[in-house]
């Protein structure tokens, strides 16, 4: 145990943490040069394309320091806010963290929020300035920012370059010297924290864990405390680039367990593994079920692919247990599923992976958050879908989730960012100047306001400089109304939304105008209306395509023309009663993009 070091890397997106991890693997010779490739720990194509880590990874390295061999366990974490629970469990498995800051960009919002998580868990922080080989690096300025934020000495901040490998041996030495060894009791009953799981089509679910107390052997009978399920440890081992089986994983070390588990929901991140015969008295604190924050309907493009979509989602869930789904049907789109996601990025990734890995092209409806509705009977109902809202006469009040948002930006964009947050019903809680030209703003605002396009707008008004991070705080009372879109008097349920009363009129008018452009003209007039309850608040009409029936009249009396036009009018009226309006998929996508 004395020679084991468990650490993670904390960084904002694109600050070079995966590249730095590559150099560490090279220096410790965990990988031969032949097997080396860029971002080797990001195993998914999607991760490489987007330059983000989606799934956390773990890898063990051996490093010789002062003539003694140390075992270093790197537990890589996703940097994005949607995966903050996974990050918190990975941080709970470590004794130290590398804080990687891009020397060309300085401190960003996600760095700070993950740093607070690490400090809460009493981790030893080693600050590292990355990308010092780049010409635009502001080493002294960014070093001062880090010193001010951490309260450390300037010489404690290590300088490195993930690209050239400069400074990497010094980082590995600092890990051995500064990060404490794990502090478990090898004689105590087994207590191991699951921080990640992956699905293997031959061997079932493989859980990654860190042994806090005791030790685990191959063939042990174990119990998962969160679910209460019992298994046999068919194989345990350590994680190099490939899995290496071992007889025993000692206290303080990181490993994997294979026990032939077939359903993803039985392995929950944050759960505790213990022995069946000699269980520990209590589970490791901090375990919670991952709650989806965003809900959207997913429908197959053609109705006969419904069963294929179900099979694809079930297989996908094995790889990603945080996706939840249940069947639902819509008048406009037929049969599909109501899916719960951790956030917008998670939703985008699920859609992309369904298409790539399973060849499923899906229509996604307008995403919305979950609301708490108190009925006049005093019941609290959770609503994930506007069509599931009780009748207006039965609603006492509606509560919506609120977030605390941290925005870090150059002070030049202070005004436009404040205006954007106020438009989104935000209230300013605090402002703090990190340096002379960088300001950190803390806002409280409803989650539903940032779901659509908040991040895109923030990036465009700040010319890409602002960084943004948020976490859910609580539910609060809100004046929300259900906005229905009617096509020819029929409600299009896939387009209905829950929206704040003050924004309903503008939003309804914009949707009507947008749909007028997108719905193709039919043989009859189509009325597009936005309604709150029985009150119509906006209307647009798609004019009918009509044949020129008076073309054959040359000269003659006007009554001949009128007779032909009247006959046509009657036909159009009859057609409208039996005609249905087809809404193209682009219309659903356009509603998401309404600014």
XYZ file of C-alpha atoms in Angstrom:
595
model
C 0.000 0.000 0.000
C 2.845 2.405 0.836
C 4.002 2.340 -2.799
C 0.504 2.805 -4.344
C -0.717 6.186 -5.598
C -4.268 6.783 -6.862
C -4.833 10.047 -8.741
C -7.131 11.670 -11.290
C -6.706 14.585 -13.703
C -8.997 17.607 -13.400
C -9.210 19.927 -16.398
C -11.617 21.934 -18.534
C -12.534 20.576 -21.985
C -9.597 20.863 -24.407
C -6.946 21.768 -21.835
C -4.898 18.757 -22.913
C -5.520 16.169 -20.209
C -5.806 13.146 -22.557
C -2.550 14.174 -24.321
C -0.800 14.545 -20.963
C -2.015 11.050 -20.003
C -0.496 9.727 -23.287
C 2.921 11.136 -22.345
C 2.702 9.547 -18.868
C 2.012 6.148 -20.444
C 5.066 6.648 -22.669
C 7.417 7.720 -19.852
C 6.336 4.800 -17.602
C 6.603 2.434 -20.635
C 3.097 1.092 -19.985
C 2.624 1.068 -23.762
C 5.178 0.153 -26.389
C 5.792 2.737 -29.129
C 4.135 0.413 -31.626
C 0.802 0.505 -29.731
C 0.914 4.237 -29.063
C -1.638 6.539 -30.689
C -2.980 9.980 -29.868
C -5.537 10.111 -26.993
C -5.081 6.405 -26.408
C -7.450 6.374 -23.404
C -10.302 7.856 -25.473
C -11.349 4.591 -27.090
C -14.528 5.844 -28.816
C -14.420 7.455 -32.293
C -16.862 10.072 -31.057
C -14.497 11.082 -28.219
C -11.644 11.670 -30.647
C -13.787 13.685 -33.074
C -15.298 15.952 -30.444
C -12.083 16.126 -28.387
C -13.905 15.242 -25.159
C -13.835 12.324 -22.743
C -17.281 10.701 -22.509
C -16.511 7.495 -20.613
C -14.042 7.586 -17.727
C -11.031 5.266 -18.043
C -8.599 3.781 -15.567
C -5.067 2.506 -16.160
C -2.235 1.267 -13.947
C 1.367 2.404 -14.481
C 4.616 1.304 -12.816
C 7.211 4.036 -12.179
C 10.636 3.849 -10.549
C 11.302 6.804 -8.213
C 14.501 7.036 -6.102
C 15.229 3.364 -6.831
C 11.827 2.139 -5.565
C 8.983 0.872 -7.749
C 5.676 2.732 -7.345
C 2.261 1.640 -8.681
C 0.346 4.633 -10.088
C -3.382 4.275 -10.785
C -4.696 6.987 -13.114
C -8.481 7.263 -12.942
C -9.372 9.450 -15.929
C -12.598 11.448 -15.620
C -14.967 13.085 -18.115
C -14.666 16.867 -17.959
C -18.200 17.790 -19.015
C -20.820 19.001 -16.552
C -23.395 16.370 -17.647
C -21.223 13.627 -16.169
C -20.525 15.329 -12.830
C -21.782 12.371 -10.716
C -19.334 9.988 -12.457
C -16.592 12.553 -11.837
C -17.491 12.767 -8.131
C -17.228 8.949 -7.704
C -13.899 8.865 -9.556
C -12.605 11.671 -7.305
C -13.794 9.731 -4.227
C -11.569 6.818 -5.375
C -8.404 8.971 -5.385
C -6.034 10.454 -2.832
C -4.697 13.169 -5.132
C -5.451 15.106 -8.306
C -3.497 16.832 -11.049
C -5.066 20.213 -11.763
C -4.240 20.829 -15.435
C -4.657 24.418 -16.677
C -4.035 25.516 -20.273
C -1.326 28.211 -20.179
C -2.870 29.884 -23.254
C -6.413 30.149 -21.810
C -6.168 30.343 -18.024
C -8.648 29.006 -15.489
C -12.118 28.060 -16.800
C -15.468 27.277 -15.143
C -15.393 23.481 -15.200
C -11.872 23.430 -13.746
C -13.170 25.344 -10.737
C -16.273 23.220 -10.106
C -14.323 19.923 -10.325
C -11.585 21.449 -8.159
C -14.148 22.217 -5.424
C -15.274 18.562 -5.636
C -11.675 17.417 -5.150
C -11.111 19.784 -2.203
C -14.337 18.507 -0.549
C -12.863 14.979 -0.681
C -9.555 16.244 0.878
C -7.467 15.394 -2.191
C -3.867 16.567 -2.487
C -3.832 18.970 -5.468
C -0.801 19.199 -7.789
C -1.198 22.218 -10.133
C 0.213 21.770 -13.653
C 0.420 24.410 -16.419
C 0.085 22.638 -19.763
C 0.900 23.794 -23.329
C 3.881 25.937 -22.253
C 5.528 25.242 -25.652
C 2.823 27.260 -27.474
C 3.866 30.780 -28.492
C 0.739 32.390 -27.029
C 1.279 30.816 -23.564
C 0.962 33.337 -20.698
C 2.912 31.309 -18.135
C 3.401 33.998 -15.466
C -0.162 35.373 -15.665
C -1.836 31.950 -15.472
C 0.578 30.790 -12.741
C -0.494 33.802 -10.626
C -4.168 32.872 -11.185
C -3.514 29.296 -9.972
C -1.500 30.488 -6.949
C -4.302 32.894 -5.981
C -6.997 30.225 -6.390
C -5.193 27.418 -4.515
C -3.200 29.499 -2.054
C -0.042 27.517 -2.895
C 3.527 28.746 -3.599
C 4.569 29.715 -7.147
C 7.293 27.014 -7.164
C 4.655 24.312 -6.438
C 3.115 24.898 -9.897
C 4.679 22.476 -12.389
C 5.242 23.476 -16.024
C 4.682 20.863 -18.720
C 3.797 20.262 -22.343
C 1.644 17.272 -23.251
C 2.682 17.622 -26.878
C 6.476 17.551 -26.476
C 6.632 15.596 -23.190
C 8.534 18.382 -21.418
C 8.064 18.305 -17.622
C 6.251 14.911 -17.528
C 8.937 13.059 -15.426
C 8.747 15.915 -12.875
C 4.951 15.421 -12.667
C 5.401 11.674 -12.015
C 7.997 12.437 -9.310
C 5.598 14.937 -7.697
C 2.811 12.283 -7.710
C 5.098 9.861 -5.806
C 6.280 12.531 -3.341
C 3.231 14.712 -2.687
C 0.200 12.401 -2.975
C -0.375 10.308 0.185
C -0.649 6.504 0.073
C -4.153 4.960 0.473
C -5.235 4.762 4.119
C -7.368 1.607 4.331
C -7.216 -1.321 6.760
C -6.203 -4.586 4.996
C -7.610 -6.693 7.887
C -11.062 -5.041 7.953
C -14.098 -6.509 6.099
C -14.081 -5.836 2.340
C -15.340 -2.397 1.275
C -14.831 -1.435 -2.401
C -16.266 1.554 -4.302
C -17.510 1.066 -7.876
C -16.539 4.123 -9.943
C -17.349 2.875 -13.452
C -18.682 -0.082 -15.420
C -18.380 -1.233 -19.029
C -20.244 -3.846 -21.059
C -18.472 -6.695 -22.806
C -20.617 -8.750 -25.191
C -18.887 -12.008 -24.145
C -18.404 -11.533 -20.413
C -21.296 -9.285 -19.340
C -20.893 -6.163 -17.213
C -17.376 -5.459 -15.929
C -17.281 -3.198 -12.856
C -14.232 -1.043 -12.024
C -13.664 -0.512 -8.316
C -11.193 0.789 -5.724
C -10.656 -1.284 -2.558
C -11.070 1.036 0.458
C -10.696 -1.674 3.167
C -9.913 -5.399 3.150
C -9.022 -7.258 -0.063
C -10.851 -9.261 -2.747
C -9.823 -12.685 -4.178
C -10.912 -14.566 -7.288
C -13.809 -16.890 -6.406
C -15.030 -14.812 -3.423
C -18.768 -14.564 -2.821
C -19.602 -10.839 -2.932
C -22.626 -8.626 -2.414
C -23.443 -5.231 -3.998
C -24.927 -3.219 -1.133
C -26.937 -0.684 -3.177
C -28.920 -3.329 -5.076
C -28.601 -6.163 -2.536
C -27.578 -8.622 -5.301
C -25.119 -11.462 -4.649
C -22.467 -12.750 -7.075
C -19.322 -14.843 -7.346
C -16.155 -12.982 -8.377
C -15.292 -15.176 -11.395
C -12.297 -12.995 -12.191
C -10.613 -9.999 -10.590
C -7.605 -8.159 -11.964
C -5.853 -4.862 -12.657
C -6.331 -2.485 -15.577
C -3.320 -2.040 -17.801
C -4.066 -1.243 -21.463
C -5.767 -4.642 -21.416
C -7.254 -6.365 -18.368
C -4.685 -8.463 -16.443
C -6.221 -11.179 -14.153
C -4.826 -11.452 -10.601
C -5.543 -13.758 -7.648
C -6.092 -10.858 -5.273
C -6.631 -7.085 -5.392
C -5.097 -5.683 -2.169
C -6.340 -2.794 -0.030
C -5.926 0.666 -1.610
C -5.586 -0.650 -5.147
C -7.809 -0.301 -8.225
C -9.139 -3.243 -10.247
C -12.027 -4.821 -12.108
C -14.489 -7.622 -11.302
C -16.273 -9.949 -13.735
C -19.173 -11.922 -12.299
C -21.378 -12.638 -15.317
C -23.846 -9.782 -14.705
C -26.189 -9.390 -17.672
C -28.286 -6.317 -16.801
C -26.693 -2.879 -16.611
C -29.093 -1.589 -13.958
C -27.681 -4.094 -11.405
C -24.299 -2.315 -11.398
C -24.618 1.258 -10.187
C -21.735 3.746 -10.092
C -21.041 4.658 -6.448
C -22.225 1.291 -5.055
C -20.193 -0.645 -2.441
C -18.938 -4.232 -2.901
C -18.505 -6.361 0.248
C -18.064 -10.037 1.176
C -21.155 -12.182 1.697
C -19.775 -14.051 4.750
C -18.071 -11.097 6.435
C -19.854 -7.933 5.257
C -18.871 -4.399 6.236
C -21.286 -2.565 8.520
C -22.060 0.364 6.222
C -21.725 1.338 2.576
C -19.327 4.070 1.386
C -21.098 7.428 1.657
C -22.162 9.466 -1.395
C -24.047 6.781 -3.344
C -27.107 8.004 -5.224
C -29.094 6.859 -8.224
C -28.218 8.968 -11.258
C -31.267 11.119 -11.963
C -31.968 12.211 -15.531
C -32.468 15.978 -15.760
C -33.700 16.246 -19.337
C -36.458 14.344 -21.120
C -37.231 14.009 -24.822
C -39.270 11.688 -27.029
C -37.355 9.479 -29.470
C -39.315 8.101 -32.424
C -38.210 5.893 -35.325
C -38.288 7.605 -38.728
C -40.542 4.851 -40.097
C -43.152 3.192 -37.861
C -42.026 -0.394 -38.589
C -38.636 0.265 -36.925
C -40.195 0.590 -33.450
C -39.015 -2.846 -32.247
C -35.531 -2.242 -33.702
C -35.331 1.028 -31.743
C -36.346 -0.778 -28.531
C -33.624 -3.416 -29.062
C -31.027 -0.710 -29.837
C -31.909 1.268 -26.686
C -31.713 -1.871 -24.528
C -28.265 -2.708 -25.925
C -27.156 0.917 -25.545
C -28.269 0.917 -21.902
C -25.742 -1.853 -21.192
C -22.957 0.596 -22.074
C -24.594 3.626 -20.502
C -26.757 2.917 -17.457
C -27.629 6.622 -17.011
C -30.025 6.499 -19.997
C -33.613 5.686 -18.955
C -36.512 5.122 -21.339
C -40.169 4.085 -21.362
C -42.640 3.583 -24.239
C -44.956 6.442 -25.241
C -47.078 7.309 -28.248
C -47.790 10.561 -30.035
C -50.568 11.456 -32.472
C -48.119 13.128 -34.819
C -45.222 10.666 -34.642
C -46.727 7.284 -33.745
C -45.018 4.946 -31.264
C -41.702 5.795 -29.650
C -39.919 6.172 -26.315
C -39.650 8.847 -23.642
C -35.937 9.012 -22.808
C -34.236 10.635 -19.832
C -30.768 12.176 -20.261
C -28.227 13.765 -17.928
C -28.044 16.920 -20.074
C -27.881 18.283 -23.610
C -24.442 16.862 -24.433
C -25.531 13.434 -23.176
C -28.622 13.612 -25.407
C -26.547 14.559 -28.450
C -24.086 11.712 -27.780
C -26.858 9.121 -27.340
C -28.410 10.176 -30.664
C -25.049 10.057 -32.441
C -24.089 6.679 -30.975
C -27.484 5.143 -31.811
C -26.921 6.154 -35.425
C -23.293 4.980 -35.599
C -23.383 1.795 -33.582
C -26.895 0.551 -34.366
C -27.757 2.361 -37.618
C -30.881 3.885 -35.976
C -32.014 7.242 -37.347
C -34.436 8.823 -34.864
C -36.673 11.891 -34.603
C -36.177 13.650 -31.263
C -38.898 15.928 -29.895
C -38.351 19.194 -28.009
C -36.384 18.338 -24.828
C -37.889 19.436 -21.535
C -37.002 19.151 -17.852
C -39.037 17.366 -15.170
C -41.521 19.491 -13.229
C -43.236 18.897 -9.900
C -46.979 19.591 -10.040
C -49.029 19.915 -6.840
C -52.677 19.069 -7.561
C -55.695 20.545 -5.799
C -56.060 17.149 -4.021
C -52.647 17.742 -2.427
C -50.744 15.109 -4.474
C -47.238 15.798 -5.829
C -46.884 14.543 -9.434
C -43.628 14.468 -11.437
C -44.253 15.482 -15.040
C -41.665 14.722 -17.756
C -43.867 15.496 -20.723
C -46.216 18.462 -21.334
C -48.970 16.088 -22.515
C -48.848 14.364 -19.093
C -49.860 17.587 -17.309
C -53.142 17.374 -15.335
C -56.081 19.580 -16.454
C -55.586 23.307 -15.553
C -58.483 23.141 -13.051
C -56.690 20.389 -11.086
C -53.322 22.202 -10.773
C -52.592 24.107 -7.577
C -49.040 25.145 -8.560
C -46.015 23.968 -10.579
C -42.398 23.858 -9.394
C -39.406 23.764 -11.747
C -35.730 22.857 -11.153
C -33.258 25.694 -10.570
C -29.512 25.650 -11.158
C -26.529 27.586 -9.883
C -24.499 28.611 -12.926
C -20.861 29.741 -12.885
C -19.704 31.773 -15.863
C -16.081 32.842 -16.311
C -15.329 35.340 -19.047
C -13.202 38.294 -20.070
C -14.578 41.434 -18.428
C -15.131 43.042 -21.889
C -18.211 40.792 -22.340
C -19.636 41.491 -18.878
C -22.620 43.533 -20.199
C -23.895 41.165 -22.939
C -23.550 38.123 -20.640
C -25.567 39.840 -17.904
C -28.283 40.746 -20.431
C -28.408 37.117 -21.675
C -28.779 35.768 -18.122
C -31.495 38.303 -17.262
C -33.425 37.357 -20.414
C -33.259 33.746 -19.208
C -34.824 34.723 -15.844
C -31.474 34.556 -14.017
C -30.642 36.405 -10.791
C -27.041 37.459 -10.081
C -25.732 35.980 -6.820
C -22.084 37.058 -6.850
C -19.306 38.382 -9.030
C -15.611 37.910 -8.453
C -12.621 39.191 -10.447
C -10.097 36.339 -10.801
C -7.612 38.719 -12.423
C -7.751 42.268 -13.835
C -9.546 41.182 -17.033
C -11.332 37.927 -15.999
C -14.580 37.861 -14.045
C -16.488 34.959 -12.474
C -20.287 35.448 -12.307
C -22.608 33.206 -10.272
C -26.268 33.119 -11.326
C -29.363 31.251 -10.213
C -31.701 30.439 -13.093
C -34.267 27.824 -14.186
C -32.820 24.721 -15.858
C -35.456 24.879 -18.608
C -34.017 28.210 -19.809
C -30.570 26.799 -20.570
C -31.857 23.642 -22.278
C -32.323 25.144 -25.739
C -29.544 27.406 -26.897
C -28.048 29.133 -23.868
C -24.562 27.670 -24.349
C -24.430 28.561 -28.065
C -25.493 32.143 -27.375
C -23.019 32.500 -24.517
C -20.167 31.353 -26.772
C -21.179 33.679 -29.619
C -21.576 36.860 -27.520
C -18.260 36.220 -25.762
C -16.411 35.311 -29.003
C -15.769 31.834 -27.580
C -14.031 33.059 -24.406
C -16.712 32.407 -21.794
C -16.860 29.052 -20.033
C -19.943 27.789 -18.269
C -20.710 25.219 -15.593
C -23.812 24.468 -13.543
C -25.286 22.189 -10.911
C -28.892 21.628 -9.826
C -29.831 23.285 -6.530
C -33.577 22.833 -5.856
C -37.157 23.114 -7.148
C -38.984 26.458 -6.951
C -42.494 27.753 -7.548
C -43.010 29.073 -11.066
C -45.756 30.601 -13.227
C -45.721 28.056 -16.035
C -48.339 27.482 -18.722
C -48.762 24.742 -21.302
C -48.443 26.079 -24.833
C -50.255 23.944 -27.424
C -49.747 24.146 -31.178
C -52.913 23.454 -33.168
C -52.849 22.457 -36.843
C -56.320 22.756 -38.354
C -57.758 22.690 -34.858
C -55.946 19.416 -33.965
C -53.316 19.607 -31.203
C -49.846 18.499 -32.372
C -48.727 16.940 -29.066
C -45.064 16.569 -30.101
C -44.778 20.373 -30.420
C -46.424 21.338 -27.122
C -44.165 22.845 -24.431
C -44.316 24.073 -20.848
C -43.150 27.666 -20.780
C -43.061 30.649 -18.443
C -46.156 32.851 -18.734
C -44.160 35.990 -19.659
C -42.435 34.251 -22.608
C -45.428 32.291 -23.927
C -46.788 34.940 -26.337
C -43.452 35.622 -28.098
C -42.527 31.954 -28.282
C -45.967 30.974 -29.632
C -45.802 33.631 -32.334
C -42.304 32.564 -33.409
C -43.287 28.883 -33.631
C -46.311 29.757 -35.801
C -44.175 31.865 -38.148
C -41.541 29.123 -38.369
C -44.089 26.385 -39.068
C -45.686 28.527 -41.782
C -42.367 28.473 -43.654
C -41.775 24.748 -43.123
C -45.135 23.042 -43.616
C -45.641 22.380 -47.343
C -48.740 23.911 -48.957
C -51.688 21.521 -49.334
C -54.884 21.596 -51.396
C -56.593 23.492 -48.565
C -55.799 26.312 -46.108
C -53.969 25.183 -42.969
C -54.500 27.199 -39.794
C -51.492 27.121 -37.442
C -52.452 28.371 -33.979
C -50.684 28.692 -30.626
C -53.046 28.255 -27.689
C -52.919 28.404 -23.900
C -55.896 26.346 -22.752
C -58.833 27.585 -24.827
C -57.255 30.980 -25.577
C -55.604 31.396 -29.002
C -52.583 33.705 -28.700
C -51.120 33.557 -32.237
C -52.169 32.417 -35.696
C -50.663 31.979 -39.148
C -52.270 30.478 -42.269
C -50.577 28.352 -44.906
C -52.435 29.277 -48.096
C -53.864 26.533 -50.304
C -52.370 25.519 -53.614
C -55.181 26.044 -56.131
C -55.846 25.396 -59.752
C -56.719 28.403 -61.873
C -60.290 27.323 -62.694
C -61.165 30.594 -64.473
C -58.429 30.195 -67.110
C -60.876 28.767 -69.690
C -63.222 31.796 -69.408
C -62.323 34.327 -72.083
C -64.523 37.370 -71.820
C -68.170 36.797 -70.933
C -70.119 37.626 -67.792
C -68.480 37.773 -64.291
C -71.161 35.412 -62.927
C -69.627 32.530 -64.947
C -66.286 33.056 -63.173
C -67.973 33.429 -59.797
C -69.852 30.153 -60.269
C -66.604 28.258 -60.991
C -64.804 29.858 -58.012
C -67.744 29.036 -55.694
C -67.673 25.411 -56.821
C -63.928 25.256 -56.113
C -64.451 26.825 -52.666
C -66.971 24.121 -51.702
C -64.554 21.398 -52.767
C -61.737 22.955 -50.695
C -64.031 23.136 -47.661
C -64.937 19.448 -47.957
C -61.258 18.558 -48.451
C -60.249 20.449 -45.330
C -62.631 18.403 -43.191
C -61.075 15.094 -44.216
C -57.497 16.300 -44.947
C -54.642 15.670 -42.487
C -51.526 17.783 -42.094
C -48.148 16.058 -42.403
C -45.500 17.798 -40.286
C -42.003 17.311 -41.756
C -39.141 16.353 -39.412
C -37.379 19.661 -40.135
C -40.237 21.402 -38.314
C -39.451 19.568 -35.062
C -35.770 20.400 -35.406
C -36.551 24.046 -36.182
C -38.558 24.466 -32.983
C -35.361 23.601 -31.075
C -33.465 26.310 -32.940
C -35.950 29.164 -32.353
C -33.904 31.967 -30.876
